[in-house]
Coordinates of C-alpha atoms and ligand atoms in Angstrom, one line a residue:
M744 CA 51.4 -131.9 -40.2
S745 CA 54.2 -133.5 -40.6
K746 CA 55.4 -133.5 -44.7
L747 CA 59.4 -133.0 -45.5
M748 CA 59.7 -129.8 -46.5
I749 CA 62.7 -129.5 -49.1
S750 CA 63.6 -126.7 -50.3
V751 CA 65.8 -125.0 -52.2
S752 CA 68.1 -123.7 -48.8
G753 CA 67.8 -126.9 -47.5
I754 CA 65.1 -129.4 -45.1
R755 CA 62.8 -129.3 -42.1
G756 CA 60.6 -132.1 -40.9
V757 CA 59.3 -133.7 -37.7
V758 CA 63.2 -135.5 -35.9
G759 CA 61.7 -139.0 -36.1
K760 CA 58.9 -139.1 -38.1
T761 CA 60.6 -137.4 -41.5
F762 CA 63.8 -136.4 -40.6
T763 CA 65.5 -139.4 -39.7
P764 CA 68.8 -140.2 -39.7
P765 CA 69.1 -141.4 -43.7
V766 CA 67.2 -138.5 -44.6
I767 CA 69.7 -136.4 -43.1
Q768 CA 72.8 -138.4 -43.7
K769 CA 71.9 -138.1 -48.2
F770 CA 71.8 -134.5 -47.7
A771 CA 74.6 -134.1 -45.0
A772 CA 77.1 -136.2 -48.0
A773 CA 75.3 -134.2 -50.6
F774 CA 76.2 -131.4 -49.5
G775 CA 79.9 -131.7 -49.2
L776 CA 80.3 -133.0 -52.4
T777 CA 78.6 -130.5 -54.3
M778 CA 80.2 -127.5 -51.9
G779 CA 83.7 -128.8 -51.4
K780 CA 86.6 -129.9 -49.1
R781 CA 85.8 -127.3 -45.8
I782 CA 82.6 -127.2 -44.5
V783 CA 81.4 -125.5 -41.0
V784 CA 78.9 -127.1 -38.9
G785 CA 76.9 -125.6 -36.0
R786 CA 73.6 -126.2 -34.2
D787 CA 71.2 -124.8 -32.7
T788 CA 70.5 -125.6 -29.1
R789 CA 67.5 -127.9 -29.8
V790 CA 67.6 -131.1 -27.8
S791 CA 67.9 -133.1 -31.0
G792 CA 70.2 -130.9 -32.1
S793 CA 73.2 -132.8 -31.1
M794 CA 72.1 -136.2 -32.9
V795 CA 71.5 -134.1 -36.2
E796 CA 75.5 -133.1 -35.7
N797 CA 77.0 -136.7 -35.2
L798 CA 75.5 -137.5 -38.0
V799 CA 76.0 -134.6 -40.6
T800 CA 79.8 -134.7 -39.8
G801 CA 79.7 -138.5 -39.9
M802 CA 78.0 -138.5 -43.2
L803 CA 80.4 -135.3 -44.2
N804 CA 83.3 -137.5 -43.2
S805 CA 82.6 -140.1 -45.2
V806 CA 82.5 -138.6 -48.2
G807 CA 85.8 -136.7 -47.7
C808 CA 84.8 -133.6 -46.3
D809 CA 87.4 -131.8 -43.4
V810 CA 84.3 -130.2 -40.1
I811 CA 84.5 -127.2 -38.2
S812 CA 82.8 -127.9 -36.1
L813 CA 81.2 -124.5 -34.4
G814 CA 78.8 -126.9 -32.0
I815 CA 75.9 -123.9 -30.4
A816 CA 75.7 -121.2 -32.7
P817 CA 73.4 -118.4 -33.7
T818 CA 72.8 -118.8 -37.5
P819 CA 73.9 -115.5 -38.1
T820 CA 76.8 -116.5 -36.2
I821 CA 77.2 -119.5 -38.3
Q822 CA 77.0 -118.1 -42.2
L823 CA 79.7 -115.0 -40.6
A824 CA 81.9 -117.9 -40.1
V825 CA 81.4 -119.4 -43.2
E826 CA 82.7 -116.9 -44.8
N827 CA 85.3 -115.4 -42.4
L828 CA 87.0 -118.9 -42.7
R829 CA 87.3 -119.4 -45.9
A830 CA 85.3 -122.2 -45.7
D831 CA 83.2 -124.1 -48.9
G832 CA 79.6 -124.2 -47.2
G833 CA 77.9 -124.6 -44.0
L834 CA 75.3 -126.0 -42.6
A835 CA 73.3 -124.5 -39.8
I836 CA 71.5 -127.2 -37.8
T837 CA 67.7 -125.7 -37.2
A838 CA 64.3 -125.3 -37.8
S839 CA 64.5 -121.3 -36.8
H840 CA 60.9 -121.0 -34.8
N841 CA 59.3 -123.8 -35.3
P842 CA 58.8 -126.5 -32.2
V843 CA 60.3 -127.9 -30.9
E844 CA 60.3 -131.4 -32.7
W845 CA 61.0 -130.3 -35.1
N846 CA 64.8 -129.5 -36.8
A847 CA 66.1 -128.7 -40.0
L848 CA 69.7 -128.0 -42.0
K849 CA 69.9 -124.5 -43.8
L850 CA 72.6 -124.3 -46.2
I851 CA 75.3 -122.2 -46.2
G852 CA 77.3 -121.2 -49.2
P853 CA 80.8 -120.1 -49.7
D854 CA 80.6 -115.8 -49.2
G855 CA 77.9 -116.8 -45.8
L856 CA 74.5 -116.4 -48.1
F857 CA 71.7 -119.3 -48.1
L858 CA 71.8 -121.5 -51.7
D859 CA 70.3 -120.4 -54.7
E860 CA 68.1 -121.8 -56.5
D861 CA 70.5 -123.4 -58.9
L862 CA 73.0 -125.0 -56.0
G863 CA 70.4 -126.0 -53.6
K864 CA 68.7 -128.1 -56.6
Q865 CA 71.8 -130.0 -57.4
V866 CA 72.6 -130.9 -53.4
A867 CA 68.6 -132.0 -53.9
N868 CA 69.1 -134.0 -57.0
R869 CA 72.3 -135.9 -55.6
A870 CA 70.3 -136.3 -52.7
E871 CA 67.5 -138.1 -54.4
D872 CA 69.9 -139.6 -56.6
H873 CA 72.2 -141.2 -54.2
E874 CA 75.0 -140.0 -56.0
F875 CA 78.0 -140.4 -54.0
V876 CA 80.1 -142.2 -52.4
H877 CA 82.4 -143.2 -49.6
Q878 CA 85.7 -143.1 -48.9
D879 CA 88.0 -146.4 -47.6
W880 CA 89.7 -144.9 -44.5
T881 CA 92.9 -142.8 -46.0
G882 CA 90.7 -140.3 -48.1
I883 CA 88.3 -139.5 -44.2
G884 CA 87.8 -136.2 -43.6
K885 CA 88.5 -134.6 -40.1
I886 CA 87.3 -132.3 -37.1
E887 CA 88.0 -129.4 -35.9
Y888 CA 86.6 -127.8 -33.3
Y889 CA 86.9 -124.1 -33.6
D890 CA 85.1 -122.5 -30.7
S891 CA 86.0 -118.1 -31.8
A892 CA 83.1 -117.4 -33.6
I893 CA 81.1 -116.1 -31.2
E894 CA 83.4 -114.2 -30.2
E895 CA 84.5 -112.8 -33.5
H896 CA 80.9 -111.7 -34.6
Q897 CA 80.5 -110.5 -31.7
R898 CA 83.6 -107.8 -32.0
A899 CA 82.5 -107.1 -35.4
I900 CA 79.3 -105.7 -34.4
L901 CA 81.7 -103.3 -31.4
D902 CA 83.6 -102.8 -34.3
L903 CA 81.0 -100.9 -36.3
P904 CA 81.4 -97.4 -36.8
F905 CA 77.8 -95.9 -35.7
I906 CA 78.1 -97.9 -32.4
D907 CA 79.2 -96.2 -30.0
V908 CA 80.8 -98.8 -27.2
A909 CA 82.0 -95.9 -25.2
A910 CA 78.7 -94.0 -24.7
L911 CA 76.5 -97.0 -24.3
R912 CA 78.8 -98.6 -21.9
K913 CA 78.2 -95.0 -19.8
R914 CA 74.6 -94.8 -20.5
K915 CA 73.9 -98.5 -19.0
F916 CA 70.9 -99.5 -20.4
C917 CA 68.1 -102.3 -18.4
V918 CA 67.4 -104.7 -20.8
A919 CA 65.0 -107.7 -20.1
L920 CA 65.8 -110.8 -22.2
D921 CA 64.1 -114.1 -23.5
C922 CA 66.1 -116.6 -25.5
V923 CA 63.7 -119.1 -25.5
N924 CA 66.6 -121.4 -24.3
G925 CA 67.7 -121.0 -28.1
A926 CA 71.0 -120.2 -29.4
G927 CA 71.0 -117.2 -28.9
S928 CA 71.2 -117.6 -25.1
V929 CA 75.2 -118.2 -25.8
F930 CA 75.4 -114.7 -27.4
F931 CA 72.9 -112.2 -26.3
P932 CA 73.6 -112.1 -22.5
K933 CA 77.6 -111.2 -22.7
F934 CA 76.7 -109.6 -25.8
L935 CA 74.2 -106.7 -24.4
K936 CA 77.0 -107.1 -21.0
S937 CA 79.9 -106.1 -22.9
L938 CA 77.7 -103.0 -24.3
G939 CA 77.3 -102.0 -20.7
C940 CA 73.8 -103.6 -20.5
E941 CA 72.1 -104.1 -17.2
V942 CA 70.5 -107.8 -18.7
I943 CA 67.6 -109.3 -17.2
E944 CA 67.6 -112.7 -17.7
I945 CA 64.3 -115.4 -18.9
N946 CA 64.8 -117.9 -20.7
T947 CA 69.0 -117.9 -21.6
T948 CA 69.8 -121.0 -20.8
P949 CA 70.9 -123.9 -24.0
N950 CA 69.0 -126.3 -23.4
G951 CA 66.6 -126.6 -26.6
I952 CA 63.0 -127.0 -23.5
F953 CA 61.1 -124.3 -25.4
P954 CA 59.4 -122.4 -23.0
H955 CA 56.9 -121.2 -24.8
T956 CA 55.8 -121.4 -28.7
P957 CA 59.6 -120.5 -30.3
E958 CA 58.1 -117.4 -33.2
P959 CA 59.4 -114.3 -31.2
L960 CA 55.4 -113.0 -31.9
P961 CA 53.4 -110.7 -28.7
E962 CA 51.1 -114.3 -28.0
N963 CA 54.1 -116.0 -26.9
L964 CA 55.7 -113.3 -24.9
S965 CA 53.8 -112.6 -22.1
E966 CA 56.1 -113.4 -20.0
L967 CA 59.1 -111.1 -21.6
M968 CA 55.7 -108.4 -21.2
E969 CA 55.8 -108.8 -17.1
A970 CA 59.7 -108.7 -16.7
A971 CA 59.5 -105.8 -18.6
K972 CA 56.9 -103.7 -16.5
S973 CA 59.9 -103.2 -14.2
P974 CA 60.6 -99.7 -13.8
D975 CA 63.7 -100.3 -13.9
V976 CA 63.7 -101.8 -18.0
D977 CA 64.5 -99.1 -20.9
I978 CA 63.5 -102.1 -23.6
A979 CA 63.1 -105.6 -23.7
F980 CA 64.4 -108.2 -26.6
A981 CA 63.1 -111.3 -27.5
T982 CA 65.2 -114.0 -30.6
D983 CA 63.8 -116.6 -32.0
P984 CA 65.6 -120.9 -31.3
D985 CA 68.2 -119.6 -33.8
A986 CA 68.2 -116.0 -33.3
D987 CA 68.7 -114.5 -37.1
R988 CA 64.9 -112.7 -35.5
L989 CA 64.5 -109.8 -33.1
A990 CA 61.5 -108.9 -31.3
I991 CA 61.3 -105.4 -29.3
I992 CA 58.6 -104.7 -26.3
S993 CA 58.9 -101.3 -24.8
E994 CA 59.3 -100.1 -21.1
K995 CA 56.1 -100.0 -21.4
A996 CA 55.7 -103.6 -21.9
E997 CA 54.3 -103.0 -24.8
P998 CA 54.8 -104.9 -28.1
L999 CA 56.5 -103.1 -30.8
V1000 CA 55.2 -105.2 -32.9
E1001 CA 58.4 -107.1 -35.2
E1002 CA 57.8 -104.9 -38.3
Y1003 CA 59.7 -102.3 -36.7
T1004 CA 62.6 -104.0 -35.5
L1005 CA 63.1 -103.5 -39.1
A1006 CA 61.8 -100.5 -39.5
I1007 CA 64.0 -98.7 -36.3
A1008 CA 67.2 -100.5 -38.0
V1009 CA 66.5 -98.1 -41.4
D1010 CA 65.0 -95.6 -39.9
Y1011 CA 69.1 -95.6 -38.2
I1012 CA 71.4 -96.6 -40.5
L1013 CA 69.7 -94.3 -43.4
S1014 CA 70.1 -91.0 -40.6
K1015 CA 73.6 -92.2 -40.7
R1016 CA 74.0 -92.9 -44.7
V1017 CA 71.9 -92.8 -47.2
G1018 CA 71.4 -95.3 -49.6
K1019 CA 69.0 -98.0 -51.5
V1020 CA 67.3 -100.3 -49.0
V1021 CA 65.8 -104.5 -49.9
V1022 CA 62.9 -105.9 -48.4
N1023 CA 60.4 -108.8 -49.4
A1024 CA 56.9 -107.6 -50.6
S1025 CA 55.5 -107.9 -47.8
T1026 CA 56.9 -106.0 -45.4
S1027 CA 55.6 -102.9 -44.1
L1028 CA 54.9 -99.2 -45.9
A1029 CA 56.6 -97.6 -42.6
I1030 CA 60.0 -98.7 -44.5
D1031 CA 59.2 -96.2 -47.8
D1032 CA 57.5 -94.0 -45.9
I1033 CA 61.2 -93.0 -43.8
A1034 CA 63.3 -94.1 -47.2
D1035 CA 60.8 -91.1 -48.8
R1036 CA 61.9 -89.2 -45.6
Y1037 CA 65.8 -89.7 -47.0
D1038 CA 64.6 -90.1 -50.5
V1039 CA 66.3 -92.8 -51.5
P1040 CA 64.2 -95.8 -53.2
V1041 CA 63.0 -98.9 -51.3
I1042 CA 63.5 -102.7 -53.6
R1043 CA 61.3 -105.4 -53.0
T1044 CA 62.1 -108.5 -53.4
K1045 CA 60.2 -112.4 -52.7
V1046 CA 60.1 -113.3 -50.0
G1047 CA 63.0 -115.0 -47.6
E1048 CA 65.9 -113.8 -46.7
A1049 CA 68.0 -115.7 -49.8
H1050 CA 66.3 -113.3 -52.4
V1051 CA 66.3 -110.1 -49.8
A1052 CA 69.9 -111.0 -49.7
K1053 CA 71.1 -111.6 -52.8
R1054 CA 69.2 -108.6 -54.1
M1055 CA 70.6 -106.4 -51.2
R1056 CA 74.1 -107.1 -52.9
E1057 CA 73.5 -106.7 -56.4
E1058 CA 71.9 -103.3 -55.4
E1059 CA 74.6 -102.3 -52.8
A1060 CA 72.0 -101.8 -50.5
V1061 CA 72.7 -100.1 -47.3
I1062 CA 69.8 -101.9 -45.2
G1063 CA 67.9 -104.2 -45.8
G1064 CA 65.9 -107.5 -44.7
E1065 CA 62.1 -109.0 -44.0
G1066 CA 59.1 -107.4 -41.2
N1067 CA 59.2 -110.0 -39.4
G1068 CA 62.5 -108.8 -37.1
G1069 CA 64.4 -109.4 -39.6
V1070 CA 68.1 -107.1 -39.9
I1071 CA 70.4 -107.4 -42.1
L1072 CA 73.1 -104.6 -42.4
P1073 CA 76.4 -105.5 -45.2
D1074 CA 78.9 -104.0 -43.2
I1075 CA 79.1 -107.3 -41.7
H1076 CA 77.2 -110.0 -44.1
Y1077 CA 74.4 -110.6 -45.4
G1078 CA 72.2 -112.6 -42.8
R1079 CA 69.5 -111.4 -41.0
D1080 CA 70.7 -110.7 -37.7
A1081 CA 69.3 -110.1 -34.0
P1082 CA 72.4 -109.3 -32.7
I1083 CA 73.6 -106.1 -35.3
A1084 CA 69.4 -105.7 -34.6
A1085 CA 69.3 -105.2 -31.1
A1086 CA 72.6 -103.9 -31.5
I1087 CA 71.0 -100.5 -33.6
A1088 CA 68.2 -100.4 -32.2
L1089 CA 70.1 -99.4 -28.6
Q1090 CA 72.5 -97.2 -30.2
H1091 CA 69.2 -95.5 -32.4
L1092 CA 67.5 -95.4 -28.7
L1093 CA 71.2 -93.4 -27.1
E1094 CA 70.4 -90.8 -29.5
F1095 CA 66.5 -90.5 -30.0
G1096 CA 67.3 -89.5 -25.6
G1097 CA 64.3 -90.3 -24.7
P1098 CA 62.1 -93.6 -24.4
I1099 CA 61.4 -96.6 -27.1
S1100 CA 57.9 -95.7 -26.9
E1101 CA 58.2 -92.6 -28.1
L1102 CA 61.2 -93.4 -31.0
R1103 CA 58.0 -96.2 -32.2
Q1104 CA 55.5 -93.3 -32.3
S1105 CA 57.6 -91.2 -34.2
L1106 CA 58.4 -94.0 -36.9
P1107 CA 55.6 -93.9 -39.3
Q1108 CA 52.2 -95.7 -38.0
Y1109 CA 50.4 -98.5 -39.8
V1110 CA 49.8 -102.0 -39.0
I1111 CA 49.4 -105.5 -40.7
A1112 CA 46.9 -107.8 -40.3
K1113 CA 47.9 -111.1 -40.8
M1114 CA 45.2 -114.0 -42.2
K1115 CA 45.2 -117.2 -43.5
M1116 CA 42.1 -118.7 -45.7
D1117 CA 42.1 -123.1 -46.2
I1118 CA 41.4 -123.4 -50.3
G1119 CA 41.0 -127.2 -50.4
D1120 CA 41.2 -128.9 -53.2
S1121 CA 41.0 -125.6 -55.4
D1122 CA 44.2 -124.4 -57.3
P1123 CA 46.0 -121.6 -55.7
D1124 CA 47.0 -120.4 -59.5
R1125 CA 43.1 -120.4 -60.4
I1126 CA 42.5 -118.5 -57.4
L1127 CA 45.5 -115.9 -57.9
E1128 CA 44.4 -115.7 -61.3
Q1129 CA 40.9 -114.7 -60.8
V1130 CA 41.6 -112.4 -58.1
K1131 CA 44.4 -110.8 -60.0
S1132 CA 41.9 -110.1 -63.1
A1133 CA 38.8 -108.2 -60.5
H1134 CA 41.6 -105.8 -59.9
E1135 CA 42.6 -104.6 -63.4
G1136 CA 43.2 -100.8 -63.5
E1137 CA 44.8 -101.1 -60.2
E1138 CA 47.8 -100.9 -59.4
I1139 CA 49.1 -104.2 -58.6
S1140 CA 52.4 -106.8 -57.9
L1141 CA 53.1 -109.5 -58.9
I1142 CA 56.8 -110.1 -57.5
D1143 CA 55.9 -112.8 -55.1
G1144 CA 51.8 -113.5 -55.7
V1145 CA 49.6 -111.4 -55.8
K1146 CA 50.1 -107.7 -54.4
I1147 CA 47.1 -105.3 -55.0
L1148 CA 48.8 -101.2 -54.0
R1149 CA 47.1 -98.4 -52.7
E1150 CA 47.2 -95.1 -51.1
K1151 CA 48.6 -96.2 -47.7
S1152 CA 47.7 -99.2 -47.6
W1153 CA 48.0 -103.3 -49.6
I1154 CA 46.6 -106.2 -49.9
H1155 CA 49.2 -109.5 -50.4
L1156 CA 48.2 -112.8 -51.3
R1157 CA 50.2 -115.8 -51.6
K1158 CA 49.6 -119.4 -51.7
S1159 CA 51.7 -121.8 -49.2
N1160 CA 54.5 -124.8 -51.1
T1161 CA 53.4 -126.6 -47.9
E1162 CA 50.0 -126.5 -46.9
P1163 CA 46.5 -126.1 -49.0
I1164 CA 45.8 -122.5 -48.1
I1165 CA 46.5 -119.0 -49.5
R1166 CA 47.7 -116.5 -47.1
V1167 CA 45.9 -113.4 -47.0
Y1168 CA 48.1 -109.9 -45.5
A1169 CA 46.8 -106.0 -45.1
E1170 CA 48.1 -103.6 -44.2
A1171 CA 47.5 -99.9 -43.7
Q1172 CA 46.9 -96.7 -41.2
T1173 CA 44.8 -98.4 -38.6
G1174 CA 44.7 -102.1 -36.7
S1175 CA 40.5 -102.3 -38.0
E1176 CA 41.1 -101.0 -41.7
A1177 CA 43.8 -103.4 -42.6
E1178 CA 41.9 -106.2 -41.0
S1179 CA 38.5 -104.9 -43.2
L1180 CA 40.9 -105.0 -46.0
A1181 CA 42.1 -108.1 -45.5
D1182 CA 38.1 -109.7 -44.4
L1183 CA 37.2 -108.3 -47.6
F1184 CA 39.7 -110.4 -49.8
L1185 CA 38.9 -113.2 -48.2
L1186 CA 35.4 -112.9 -48.5
E1187 CA 36.8 -112.6 -52.2
I1188 CA 38.7 -115.7 -51.8
S1189 CA 36.4 -118.3 -50.7
S1190 CA 33.9 -116.8 -53.6
N1191 CA 36.0 -118.0 -56.4
L1192 CA 36.4 -121.4 -54.6
Ligands
LIG1216 MG1 64.8 -117.8 -37.0

């Protein structure tokens, strides 16, 4: 599959196949003209990144925009810089967890959030219609190289009132770290050392050669799990190539599963301040159980950072994010942020006093089974409609696809916008229960094909 994917938050494709210079240029020009004069540009470490950056910067300059260039930086750092530098928008050049042949432009608004639907459509339409004029030599924009964004982001986290830097430095956690040679490599080692950690670095050379499949899922983290077997290691962290998602491995070299990155953050933040929590529709019930302990509501949105972030701002939530390891802390900004997730995990571990495996055990226990069904030419909306009517009388949420809510379990069915599949996620208190629930609904879908 190498279709160019256009969504409200950007465009994504395979470099040289669908993500080509003409495509990149028209989106960069359309974005600049839609957003305004000053545009922040940053990228992850992908080998194609500097080529894409040159195209983007040249095109922005040619339509009269000034570019503030951050070079290699995590996506959350780019989002925060857009806000801090009062720019009119930002472009993050990264295909996030996608493999090395992919790249993408993520479109950021002046508030540091990914573009909402209206603005995203404006940019896409303008790009499609080639609705832009190039400046003559008097109107060409400038480039400014800005190299303090990472330091400012780190400083903001160290200054959080609940991060006890002195106590963390005294504790000297030993952390194994895998940044998959992505943008986390230019942030995490120094950041963890500033929190007093001894860091065992794996894949922290920012060369964009991903030594394993870059999504930070347990099956891709065998090297890190091997390193975590050392008796010195207290905790291990893995990031995806643009460092917005964080996965945690225990001192027993066992993955906590990404859902528990957010669960740990929610558990910690609610212990410090009581308030609303916002998560996406597929996020673990562990969050609801933790919120119950503090008697605060959990609000659910469609899947996707833009939806969660926007709702968090509207609800004045104290913490939120997505179950895939994306923690959003409004104290700093409304973006999924792996460094923030890591700092909260370390602080929580410090105050907990025991090992991370025990902290994980102290949280509500759930397992999500993630499956998908190829539906060929069948209409996904019709299938979802049939499943919905077959379960009339049960509690159903239609926020995003069809989600059937039961006591301590749920089944969530969503169509894909890019592939002929329906995703079937099921959560329950044990893995076998979750799997049999998901299997049951796969069967139900196949009987409706
Ligand atoms: Mg990412």
